């Protein structure tokens, strides 16, 4: 498999997908690729609008996307894809639509056979065993939490250390600790903004200036930096 799993699409004050566009270009390679874009996480914009935003940035680095909503047969579109790109937004809506179109097994098989997969935020969540560590409000019933299960650990994108000043609710850390109480056999990686996981050649690496927080049931959380060994997460 080849996976590029990005925490967030946009850094504060920067254009959309700008900070990670060169990582996308390097991941896809020098030869121009027209990737299949899956915009189903987009709820507050049309799929045409979402496609246009992503296309602009991909074109800047020598690649292109075409959205799956233009195809009469989404399954065949996945089967024929040279690369698969899944954008962020509502993880719940994304999984609902992927499942509704019968694409879970199709995407999993395609990616396991070597087709490059790029996701950010919800698109990264989708590669996990489930979407149970998404930050999103459950705006729609996805008819089950099970996701692509391409990786054996859970990602929490946009991981934050602190809650907003004056906020009395649970922190992200507390929410993940609650998850681990009822899901004791799985590891959670808190992927901070500006960071990403890259999996290729059987090796998982982390890229980004911020550390990644690792959570396991019954253990104190700990931090790993880019350059540390992350391969244990794939075992």
mmCIF file of C-alpha atoms in Angstrom:
data_model
loop_
_atom_site.group_PDB
_atom_site.id
_atom_site.type_symbol
_atom_site.label_atom_id
_atom_site.label_comp_id
_atom_site.label_asym_id
_atom_site.label_seq_id
_atom_site.Cartn_x
_atom_site.Cartn_y
_atom_site.Cartn_z
ATOM 1 C CA UNK A 1 0.000 0.000 0.000
ATOM 2 C CA UNK A 2 0.898 3.642 -0.429
ATOM 3 C CA UNK A 3 -0.853 6.076 1.910
ATOM 4 C CA UNK A 4 -0.491 9.813 2.518
ATOM 5 C CA UNK A 5 -2.631 10.661 5.547
ATOM 6 C CA UNK A 6 -2.711 14.373 6.345
ATOM 7 C CA UNK A 7 -4.131 15.851 9.536
ATOM 8 C CA UNK A 8 -5.627 19.030 8.067
ATOM 9 C CA UNK A 9 -6.076 20.742 4.730
ATOM 10 C CA UNK A 10 -5.271 24.294 5.770
ATOM 11 C CA UNK A 11 -2.907 25.998 8.181
ATOM 12 C CA UNK A 12 -4.205 29.194 9.749
ATOM 13 C CA UNK A 13 -3.669 32.162 7.456
ATOM 14 C CA UNK A 14 -2.546 30.031 4.496
ATOM 15 C CA UNK A 15 -4.328 29.047 1.254
ATOM 16 C CA UNK A 16 -6.181 25.748 1.011
ATOM 17 C CA UNK A 17 -3.862 22.698 0.786
ATOM 18 C CA UNK A 18 -0.879 25.007 0.356
ATOM 19 C CA UNK A 19 1.389 23.675 3.095
ATOM 20 C CA UNK A 20 1.082 20.059 1.950
ATOM 21 C CA UNK A 21 0.927 20.500 -1.839
ATOM 22 C CA UNK A 22 4.584 19.604 -2.354
ATOM 23 C CA UNK A 23 4.171 16.483 -0.229
ATOM 24 C CA UNK A 24 1.246 15.519 -2.454
ATOM 25 C CA UNK A 25 3.337 16.130 -5.559
ATOM 26 C CA UNK A 26 6.250 14.069 -4.234
ATOM 27 C CA UNK A 27 3.918 11.255 -3.205
ATOM 28 C CA UNK A 28 2.271 11.053 -6.636
ATOM 29 C CA UNK A 29 5.536 11.360 -8.547
ATOM 30 C CA UNK A 30 6.772 13.408 -11.495
ATOM 31 C CA UNK A 31 4.461 11.870 -14.097
ATOM 32 C CA UNK A 32 1.106 13.689 -14.254
ATOM 33 C CA UNK A 33 -1.708 11.739 -12.618
ATOM 34 C CA UNK A 34 -5.429 12.445 -12.792
ATOM 35 C CA UNK A 35 -6.613 11.163 -9.427
ATOM 36 C CA UNK A 36 -10.152 10.179 -8.524
ATOM 37 C CA UNK A 37 -11.438 12.669 -5.951
ATOM 38 C CA UNK A 38 -14.078 11.623 -3.422
ATOM 39 C CA UNK A 39 -15.819 14.780 -2.146
ATOM 40 C CA UNK A 40 -18.463 13.113 0.031
ATOM 41 C CA UNK A 41 -17.218 14.751 3.245
ATOM 42 C CA UNK A 42 -18.203 18.120 1.802
ATOM 43 C CA UNK A 43 -21.579 19.214 3.148
ATOM 44 C CA UNK A 44 -21.545 23.028 3.159
ATOM 45 C CA UNK A 45 -20.388 23.265 -0.467
ATOM 46 C CA UNK A 46 -21.374 21.530 -3.687
ATOM 47 C CA UNK A 47 -19.253 18.697 -4.996
ATOM 48 C CA UNK A 48 -18.420 20.847 -8.030
ATOM 49 C CA UNK A 49 -17.120 23.589 -5.739
ATOM 50 C CA UNK A 50 -15.113 21.129 -3.687
ATOM 51 C CA UNK A 51 -13.605 19.556 -6.787
ATOM 52 C CA UNK A 52 -12.595 22.991 -8.092
ATOM 53 C CA UNK A 53 -10.774 23.873 -4.847
ATOM 54 C CA UNK A 54 -8.773 20.664 -4.869
ATOM 55 C CA UNK A 55 -8.140 20.770 -8.628
ATOM 56 C CA UNK A 56 -6.576 24.231 -8.373
ATOM 57 C CA UNK A 57 -3.968 23.084 -5.883
ATOM 58 C CA UNK A 58 -3.245 19.771 -7.616
ATOM 59 C CA UNK A 59 -2.799 21.588 -10.948
ATOM 60 C CA UNK A 60 -0.204 23.853 -9.316
ATOM 61 C CA UNK A 61 2.018 20.850 -8.663
ATOM 62 C CA UNK A 62 1.507 19.084 -11.984
ATOM 63 C CA UNK A 63 -1.394 16.748 -11.195
ATOM 64 C CA UNK A 64 -5.170 16.780 -11.532
ATOM 65 C CA UNK A 65 -8.350 15.380 -9.994
ATOM 66 C CA UNK A 66 -11.767 14.431 -11.302
ATOM 67 C CA UNK A 67 -14.594 13.958 -8.833
ATOM 68 C CA UNK A 68 -16.424 10.675 -8.510
ATOM 69 C CA UNK A 69 -19.799 12.431 -8.668
ATOM 70 C CA UNK A 70 -19.314 12.906 -12.435
ATOM 71 C CA UNK A 71 -19.350 9.136 -13.034
ATOM 72 C CA UNK A 72 -22.506 7.130 -13.632
ATOM 73 C CA UNK A 73 -20.807 4.070 -12.144
ATOM 74 C CA UNK A 74 -18.848 4.997 -8.983
ATOM 75 C CA UNK A 75 -17.617 1.436 -8.503
ATOM 76 C CA UNK A 76 -16.034 1.357 -11.954
ATOM 77 C CA UNK A 77 -14.560 4.807 -11.301
ATOM 78 C CA UNK A 78 -12.758 3.411 -8.259
ATOM 79 C CA UNK A 79 -11.660 0.307 -10.138
ATOM 80 C CA UNK A 80 -10.151 2.443 -12.921
ATOM 81 C CA UNK A 81 -8.543 5.070 -10.646
ATOM 82 C CA UNK A 82 -4.828 5.832 -10.948
ATOM 83 C CA UNK A 83 -4.912 7.352 -7.460
ATOM 84 C CA UNK A 84 -7.641 8.015 -4.898
ATOM 85 C CA UNK A 85 -7.960 11.326 -3.054
ATOM 86 C CA UNK A 86 -10.452 11.730 -0.194
ATOM 87 C CA UNK A 87 -11.067 15.209 1.161
ATOM 88 C CA UNK A 88 -11.988 16.419 4.628
ATOM 89 C CA UNK A 89 -15.241 17.672 6.053
ATOM 90 C CA UNK A 90 -17.851 15.554 7.792
ATOM 91 C CA UNK A 91 -16.492 12.071 8.462
ATOM 92 C CA UNK A 92 -20.030 10.869 9.151
ATOM 93 C CA UNK A 93 -21.348 12.062 5.800
ATOM 94 C CA UNK A 94 -18.264 10.713 4.030
ATOM 95 C CA UNK A 95 -18.719 7.207 5.416
ATOM 96 C CA UNK A 96 -22.473 7.319 4.791
ATOM 97 C CA UNK A 97 -21.981 8.118 1.117
ATOM 98 C CA UNK A 98 -19.059 5.737 0.594
ATOM 99 C CA UNK A 99 -21.159 2.950 2.078
ATOM 100 C CA UNK A 100 -24.305 3.999 0.173
ATOM 101 C CA UNK A 101 -22.437 3.718 -3.125
ATOM 102 C CA UNK A 102 -20.970 0.333 -2.200
ATOM 103 C CA UNK A 103 -17.383 1.553 -2.188
ATOM 104 C CA UNK A 104 -15.916 0.244 1.073
ATOM 105 C CA UNK A 105 -14.605 -3.025 -0.311
ATOM 106 C CA UNK A 106 -13.843 -1.467 -3.694
ATOM 107 C CA UNK A 107 -11.573 1.221 -2.235
ATOM 108 C CA UNK A 108 -9.949 -1.174 0.226
ATOM 109 C CA UNK A 109 -9.113 -3.691 -2.491
ATOM 110 C CA UNK A 110 -7.875 -1.017 -4.875
ATOM 111 C CA UNK A 111 -5.550 0.542 -2.296
ATOM 112 C CA UNK A 112 -4.290 -2.781 -0.981
ATOM 113 C CA UNK A 113 -3.370 -3.615 -4.588
ATOM 114 C CA UNK A 114 -1.081 -0.577 -4.703
ATOM 115 C CA UNK A 115 -3.159 2.384 -5.887
ATOM 116 C CA UNK A 116 -1.933 5.530 -4.055
ATOM 117 C CA UNK A 117 -4.364 6.949 -1.483
ATOM 118 C CA UNK A 118 -4.271 10.537 -0.241
ATOM 119 C CA UNK A 119 -6.597 11.728 2.509
ATOM 120 C CA UNK A 120 -6.828 14.681 4.833
ATOM 121 C CA UNK A 121 -8.873 15.034 8.011
ATOM 122 C CA UNK A 122 -12.013 12.946 7.357
ATOM 123 C CA UNK A 123 -10.194 11.303 4.460
ATOM 124 C CA UNK A 124 -7.507 10.153 6.902
ATOM 125 C CA UNK A 125 -10.119 8.984 9.411
ATOM 126 C CA UNK A 126 -11.643 6.810 6.717
ATOM 127 C CA UNK A 127 -8.519 4.619 6.513
ATOM 128 C CA UNK A 128 -8.833 3.596 10.176
ATOM 129 C CA UNK A 129 -10.677 0.496 11.409
ATOM 130 C CA UNK A 130 -13.585 2.762 12.408
ATOM 131 C CA UNK A 131 -14.490 6.451 12.484
ATOM 132 C CA UNK A 132 -14.867 6.397 16.268
ATOM 133 C CA UNK A 133 -12.019 8.888 16.780
ATOM 134 C CA UNK A 134 -13.355 11.557 14.447
ATOM 135 C CA UNK A 135 -13.968 15.003 15.945
ATOM 136 C CA UNK A 136 -17.118 15.579 13.886
ATOM 137 C CA UNK A 137 -20.709 15.895 15.033
ATOM 138 C CA UNK A 138 -22.778 12.851 13.910
ATOM 139 C CA UNK A 139 -24.984 14.730 11.443
ATOM 140 C CA UNK A 140 -26.069 11.560 9.625
ATOM 141 C CA UNK A 141 -26.260 7.844 10.418
ATOM 142 C CA UNK A 142 -23.550 6.061 8.398
ATOM 143 C CA UNK A 143 -25.173 2.670 9.117
ATOM 144 C CA UNK A 144 -22.171 1.459 11.057
ATOM 145 C CA UNK A 145 -18.843 2.869 12.236
ATOM 146 C CA UNK A 146 -16.598 0.414 10.387
ATOM 147 C CA UNK A 147 -14.376 2.166 7.841
ATOM 148 C CA UNK A 148 -11.733 1.063 5.312
ATOM 149 C CA UNK A 149 -9.491 -0.671 7.874
ATOM 150 C CA UNK A 150 -6.385 0.003 5.780
ATOM 151 C CA UNK A 151 -4.398 0.758 8.926
ATOM 152 C CA UNK A 152 -4.759 -1.091 12.258
ATOM 153 C CA UNK A 153 -4.726 2.006 14.482
ATOM 154 C CA UNK A 154 -6.953 5.030 14.943
ATOM 155 C CA UNK A 155 -6.020 8.573 13.933
ATOM 156 C CA UNK A 156 -7.372 11.618 15.698
ATOM 157 C CA UNK A 157 -6.762 14.453 13.200
ATOM 158 C CA UNK A 158 -6.410 18.077 14.281
ATOM 159 C CA UNK A 159 -5.243 16.853 17.680
ATOM 160 C CA UNK A 160 -5.303 19.680 20.247
ATOM 161 C CA UNK A 161 -3.626 19.722 23.646
ATOM 162 C CA UNK A 162 -5.839 22.325 25.267
ATOM 163 C CA UNK A 163 -9.460 23.356 25.223
ATOM 164 C CA UNK A 164 -10.542 26.916 24.512
ATOM 165 C CA UNK A 165 -10.338 29.357 27.386
ATOM 166 C CA UNK A 166 -13.547 29.268 29.393
ATOM 167 C CA UNK A 167 -14.644 25.947 27.879
ATOM 168 C CA UNK A 168 -15.902 23.550 30.547
ATOM 169 C CA UNK A 169 -16.207 20.439 28.422
ATOM 170 C CA UNK A 170 -13.857 17.520 27.999
ATOM 171 C CA UNK A 171 -10.484 17.955 26.340
ATOM 172 C CA UNK A 172 -9.449 15.939 23.294
ATOM 173 C CA UNK A 173 -7.214 13.853 25.531
ATOM 174 C CA UNK A 174 -10.150 13.012 27.821
ATOM 175 C CA UNK A 175 -12.312 12.008 24.857
ATOM 176 C CA UNK A 176 -9.621 9.672 23.567
ATOM 177 C CA UNK A 177 -9.157 8.195 27.038
ATOM 178 C CA UNK A 178 -12.907 7.493 27.107
ATOM 179 C CA UNK A 179 -12.597 5.771 23.742
ATOM 180 C CA UNK A 180 -9.794 3.574 25.060
ATOM 181 C CA UNK A 181 -11.817 2.441 28.063
ATOM 182 C CA UNK A 182 -14.300 0.751 25.738
ATOM 183 C CA UNK A 183 -11.806 -0.039 22.940
ATOM 184 C CA UNK A 184 -8.858 -1.332 24.931
ATOM 185 C CA UNK A 185 -7.045 -3.218 22.199
ATOM 186 C CA UNK A 186 -6.400 -0.382 19.755
ATOM 187 C CA UNK A 187 -3.867 2.458 19.683
ATOM 188 C CA UNK A 188 -4.795 6.070 18.923
ATOM 189 C CA UNK A 189 -2.400 8.534 17.294
ATOM 190 C CA UNK A 190 -3.120 12.197 17.962
ATOM 191 C CA UNK A 191 -2.026 13.751 14.657
ATOM 192 C CA UNK A 192 -1.452 17.446 15.180
ATOM 193 C CA UNK A 193 -2.120 20.049 12.491
ATOM 194 C CA UNK A 194 0.611 20.468 9.919
ATOM 195 C CA UNK A 195 1.557 16.805 10.273
ATOM 196 C CA UNK A 196 0.997 13.664 8.229
ATOM 197 C CA UNK A 197 1.648 9.941 8.060
ATOM 198 C CA UNK A 198 3.267 8.403 4.992
ATOM 199 C CA UNK A 199 3.123 4.662 4.425
ATOM 200 C CA UNK A 200 5.056 3.137 1.561
ATOM 201 C CA UNK A 201 7.539 0.321 1.013
ATOM 202 C CA UNK A 202 6.135 -1.314 4.128
ATOM 203 C CA UNK A 203 7.251 1.563 6.365
ATOM 204 C CA UNK A 204 5.212 4.147 8.283
ATOM 205 C CA UNK A 205 6.777 7.562 8.829
ATOM 206 C CA UNK A 206 5.577 10.799 10.385
ATOM 207 C CA UNK A 207 6.281 14.212 8.907
ATOM 208 C CA UNK A 208 5.757 17.556 10.595
ATOM 209 C CA UNK A 209 7.340 19.960 13.041
ATOM 210 C CA UNK A 210 4.945 18.998 15.843
ATOM 211 C CA UNK A 211 5.066 15.747 17.763
ATOM 212 C CA UNK A 212 2.499 12.961 17.577
ATOM 213 C CA UNK A 213 0.792 11.869 20.801
ATOM 214 C CA UNK A 214 0.356 8.112 21.252
ATOM 215 C CA UNK A 215 -2.455 6.723 23.397
ATOM 216 C CA UNK A 216 -2.776 3.129 24.609
ATOM 217 C CA UNK A 217 -5.145 1.742 27.205
ATOM 218 C CA UNK A 218 -3.614 1.452 30.663
ATOM 219 C CA UNK A 219 -0.500 3.428 29.726
ATOM 220 C CA UNK A 220 0.562 7.039 30.006
ATOM 221 C CA UNK A 221 0.389 8.840 26.693
ATOM 222 C CA UNK A 222 3.720 9.743 25.137
ATOM 223 C CA UNK A 223 5.112 11.851 22.310
ATOM 224 C CA UNK A 224 6.999 10.802 19.196
ATOM 225 C CA UNK A 225 8.751 13.057 16.707
ATOM 226 C CA UNK A 226 9.386 12.759 13.000
ATOM 227 C CA UNK A 227 12.393 10.473 12.700
ATOM 228 C CA UNK A 228 11.166 8.174 15.471
ATOM 229 C CA UNK A 229 10.007 4.651 14.674
ATOM 230 C CA UNK A 230 6.266 4.543 13.963
ATOM 231 C CA UNK A 231 6.171 1.076 12.411
ATOM 232 C CA UNK A 232 4.747 -0.467 15.591
ATOM 233 C CA UNK A 233 1.436 1.229 14.723
ATOM 234 C CA UNK A 234 1.065 -1.018 11.673
ATOM 235 C CA UNK A 235 1.494 -4.268 13.625
#
